[in-house]
Amino acid sequence: QQPVQSPQAVILREGEDAVINCSSSKALYSVHWYRQKHGEAPVFLMILLKGGEQKGHEKISASFNEKKQQSSLYLTASQLSYSGTYFCGTEFAGAGSYQLTFGKGTKLSVIP
Amino acid sequence: SQTIHQWPATLVQPVGSPLSLECTVEGTSNPNLYWYRQAAGRGLQLLFYSVGIGQISSEVPQNLSASRPQDRQFILSSKKLLLSDSGFYLCAWRRDRDSPLHFGNGTRLTVT
């Protein structure tokens, strides 16, 4: 039931781009993306609810594919502040499902 | 505005001792409430979630339990802690399935 994230880790130089993927074995109701800095609680980035949906937040955006089983997070022109671990959280489609489970995370390191 | 309070921030407990972590949400009613645990350097493991008073769903069988005695209060307990219970415990809430999950600041538990 846990979504699968890839890659597990990535190192970028400032200004480079990255893509983090999140996939599920079943159709999803929603996908959530969070970033966690070391020693802190995760911080919400965005939520995607509809197949085909794309959202942007400054230089961070995400997509949710039509079949609603995969999402990707796009980080463009990375900054040092983007460093952290990124988690996708997923909830299966279907009535009465309130479980929100997270992938194992992708550790992103941005270096000067 | 809504806020989530979680305490204590850090806790050191001996093996075999009891545990009680409390979480409260302000500024909303009938929130969905969640407890997650994060082992050092690992992902977010869903422990319990609740969609209403007295309604608790458990995701992982273990020596932990959860209760929701009031609408905006969520408590995580254990009668006897194990070394493996050490970790970063996060309480979270959301308004409904279409809303983001908001995390508390977490409790760092060390069982010695």
Coordinates of C-alpha atoms in Angstrom, one line a residue:
Chain A
Q1 CA 0.0 0.0 0.0
Q2 CA 3.0 2.3 0.4
P3 CA 3.7 4.4 -2.7
V4 CA 7.1 3.9 -4.3
Q5 CA 9.3 6.9 -4.7
S6 CA 12.3 7.3 -7.0
P7 CA 15.1 8.2 -6.9
Q8 CA 16.0 7.5 -3.3
A9 CA 18.5 10.3 -3.4
V10 CA 19.8 13.0 -5.7
I11 CA 22.5 15.6 -5.6
L12 CA 22.1 18.8 -7.6
R13 CA 24.2 21.9 -8.1
E14 CA 22.4 25.2 -7.7
G15 CA 20.3 26.0 -10.8
E16 CA 19.9 22.4 -11.9
D17 CA 16.5 20.6 -12.3
A18 CA 15.2 17.4 -10.7
V19 CA 12.2 15.2 -11.0
I20 CA 10.9 13.0 -8.2
N21 CA 8.4 10.2 -9.0
C22 CA 5.7 8.6 -6.9
S23 CA 3.8 5.5 -8.1
S24 CA 1.0 3.4 -6.8
S25 CA -0.2 -0.1 -7.6
K26 CA -3.8 1.1 -7.3
A27 CA -5.8 4.1 -8.5
L28 CA -5.4 7.0 -6.1
Y29 CA -7.9 9.6 -4.7
S30 CA -5.1 12.1 -4.0
V31 CA -1.4 12.7 -3.9
H32 CA 0.3 15.0 -1.4
W33 CA 3.8 16.3 -1.6
Y34 CA 5.8 17.4 1.5
R35 CA 9.4 18.5 2.2
Q36 CA 11.1 17.8 5.5
K37 CA 14.2 19.4 6.8
H38 CA 16.5 17.6 9.2
G39 CA 15.0 17.4 12.7
E40 CA 11.8 19.2 11.7
A41 CA 8.2 18.2 10.8
P42 CA 7.2 17.8 7.1
V43 CA 5.9 20.9 5.4
F44 CA 3.1 20.8 2.9
L45 CA 3.9 21.6 -0.7
M46 CA 0.9 20.7 -2.7
I47 CA -2.1 18.3 -3.1
L48 CA -3.4 16.9 -6.4
L49 CA -6.9 15.5 -6.6
K50 CA -7.8 15.2 -10.2
G51 CA -6.3 13.0 -12.9
G52 CA -4.4 15.2 -15.4
E53 CA -4.0 17.9 -12.8
Q54 CA -0.8 20.0 -12.7
K55 CA 0.0 22.5 -10.0
G56 CA 2.8 25.0 -9.6
H57 CA 4.4 26.7 -6.6
E58 CA 7.1 29.1 -7.7
K59 CA 9.7 26.8 -9.2
I60 CA 8.2 23.6 -7.8
S61 CA 5.4 22.0 -9.7
A62 CA 3.7 18.6 -9.8
S63 CA 1.6 16.5 -12.1
F64 CA -0.9 13.6 -11.5
N65 CA -1.4 11.3 -14.4
E66 CA -4.7 10.5 -16.0
K67 CA -4.9 7.0 -14.7
K68 CA -4.3 8.5 -11.2
Q69 CA -1.6 6.0 -10.3
Q70 CA 1.5 8.2 -10.6
S71 CA 2.6 11.7 -9.7
S72 CA 5.8 13.6 -10.4
L73 CA 7.3 16.5 -8.6
Y74 CA 9.4 18.9 -10.7
L75 CA 12.0 21.2 -9.1
T76 CA 13.5 23.7 -11.5
A77 CA 16.5 26.0 -11.1
S78 CA 17.1 24.5 -7.7
Q79 CA 18.2 26.7 -4.8
L80 CA 20.1 25.7 -1.6
S81 CA 16.9 26.0 0.3
Y82 CA 15.4 23.1 -1.7
S83 CA 17.6 20.6 0.2
G84 CA 15.7 18.2 2.3
T85 CA 13.7 15.0 2.0
Y86 CA 10.7 14.9 -0.2
F87 CA 7.8 12.6 0.6
C88 CA 4.7 11.8 -1.4
G89 CA 1.6 10.8 0.5
T90 CA -1.2 8.9 -1.2
E91 CA -4.7 7.9 -0.5
F92 CA -6.5 5.2 -2.5
A93 CA -9.6 5.9 -4.5
G94 CA -12.8 4.5 -3.1
A95 CA -15.3 5.5 -0.5
G96 CA -14.4 5.5 3.2
S97 CA -10.6 5.3 2.7
Y98 CA -8.9 7.9 4.9
Q99 CA -5.5 6.2 5.1
L100 CA -2.8 8.6 4.0
T101 CA 0.4 6.6 3.6
F102 CA 3.8 8.0 2.6
G103 CA 6.7 6.8 0.4
K104 CA 10.2 6.3 1.9
G105 CA 11.2 9.7 0.7
T106 CA 13.7 11.2 -1.7
K107 CA 16.7 13.0 -0.2
L108 CA 17.6 16.0 -2.2
S109 CA 20.9 17.8 -1.7
V110 CA 21.6 21.0 -3.4
I111 CA 25.2 22.1 -3.4
P112 CA 26.8 25.5 -4.5
Chain B
S1 CA -6.9 30.0 11.9
Q2 CA -6.2 26.4 12.7
T3 CA -3.3 25.3 14.8
I4 CA -2.1 21.9 16.1
H5 CA -0.3 21.5 19.4
Q6 CA 1.8 18.4 20.2
W7 CA 3.7 17.8 23.4
P8 CA 6.2 17.2 24.8
A9 CA 8.9 18.1 22.2
T10 CA 11.4 15.6 23.5
L11 CA 11.1 12.6 25.9
V12 CA 13.5 10.1 27.3
Q13 CA 11.9 7.0 28.9
P14 CA 13.2 3.8 30.2
V15 CA 12.2 0.4 28.7
G16 CA 9.0 -0.9 30.3
S17 CA 7.7 2.5 31.3
P18 CA 4.3 3.9 30.1
L19 CA 3.8 6.5 27.4
S20 CA 1.3 9.2 26.8
L21 CA 1.6 11.7 23.9
E22 CA -1.1 14.3 23.4
C23 CA -2.1 16.3 20.4
T24 CA -4.8 18.9 20.2
V25 CA -6.2 20.9 17.2
E26 CA -7.7 24.4 17.5
G27 CA -9.9 26.3 15.2
T28 CA -11.7 23.5 13.5
S29 CA -14.3 20.8 14.2
N30 CA -14.4 17.1 13.4
P31 CA -10.9 17.0 11.9
N32 CA -9.3 13.8 10.6
L33 CA -6.5 13.0 13.0
Y34 CA -3.3 10.9 12.4
W35 CA -0.3 9.6 14.3
Y36 CA 2.9 8.8 12.4
R37 CA 6.2 7.5 13.5
Q38 CA 9.5 8.2 11.9
A39 CA 12.6 6.1 12.8
A40 CA 15.9 7.9 12.4
G41 CA 16.6 8.5 8.8
R42 CA 13.5 6.7 7.7
G43 CA 10.1 7.4 6.2
L44 CA 6.8 8.2 7.8
Q45 CA 4.9 5.2 9.1
L46 CA 1.2 5.6 9.7
L47 CA 0.3 4.2 13.1
F48 CA -3.3 5.3 13.7
Y49 CA -6.0 7.5 12.2
S50 CA -9.4 8.8 13.4
V51 CA -12.3 10.3 11.5
G52 CA -14.4 11.0 14.6
I53 CA -14.7 10.7 18.4
G54 CA -14.1 7.1 19.5
Q55 CA -13.3 6.0 15.9
I56 CA -9.7 4.7 15.7
S57 CA -8.1 2.7 12.9
S58 CA -4.8 1.0 13.5
E59 CA -2.4 0.4 10.7
V60 CA 0.4 -1.4 12.5
P61 CA -0.1 -4.0 15.3
Q62 CA 2.2 -3.2 18.2
N63 CA 2.2 -2.2 21.8
L64 CA 0.9 1.3 21.0
S65 CA -2.7 2.4 21.2
A66 CA -4.6 5.6 20.4
S67 CA -7.6 7.3 21.8
R68 CA -9.8 10.3 20.8
P69 CA -11.7 11.3 23.9
Q70 CA -12.7 14.6 22.5
D71 CA -13.3 16.0 19.0
R72 CA -10.0 17.7 18.7
Q73 CA -7.8 15.6 21.0
F74 CA -5.8 12.6 20.0
I75 CA -3.7 10.6 22.4
L76 CA -1.0 8.0 21.7
S77 CA -0.3 5.6 24.6
S78 CA 1.8 2.6 25.5
K79 CA 1.7 0.5 28.7
K80 CA 5.3 -0.7 28.4
L81 CA 7.8 0.9 26.0
L82 CA 10.2 -1.1 24.0
L83 CA 13.6 0.0 22.6
S84 CA 12.1 -0.2 19.1
D85 CA 9.5 2.4 20.1
S86 CA 12.2 5.1 19.8
G87 CA 11.5 7.6 17.1
F88 CA 10.0 10.9 16.0
Y89 CA 6.2 10.9 16.6
L90 CA 4.1 13.2 14.5
C91 CA 0.5 14.1 15.0
A92 CA -1.3 15.5 12.0
W93 CA -4.8 16.8 11.0
R94 CA -6.8 17.6 8.0
R95 CA -10.2 19.0 7.4
D96 CA -11.4 16.3 4.9
R97 CA -10.1 14.1 2.1
D98 CA -9.6 17.1 -0.2
S99 CA -7.5 19.0 2.2
P100 CA -3.8 19.1 3.0
L101 CA -2.4 17.3 6.0
H102 CA -0.9 19.6 8.6
F103 CA 1.7 18.2 11.0
G104 CA 2.5 19.2 14.6
N105 CA 6.1 19.9 15.5
G106 CA 6.6 16.3 16.7
T107 CA 7.9 14.5 19.8
R108 CA 11.3 12.9 19.7
L109 CA 11.1 9.8 21.9
T110 CA 14.2 8.0 23.1
V111 CA 13.7 4.7 24.9
T112 CA 16.7 3.7 27.0

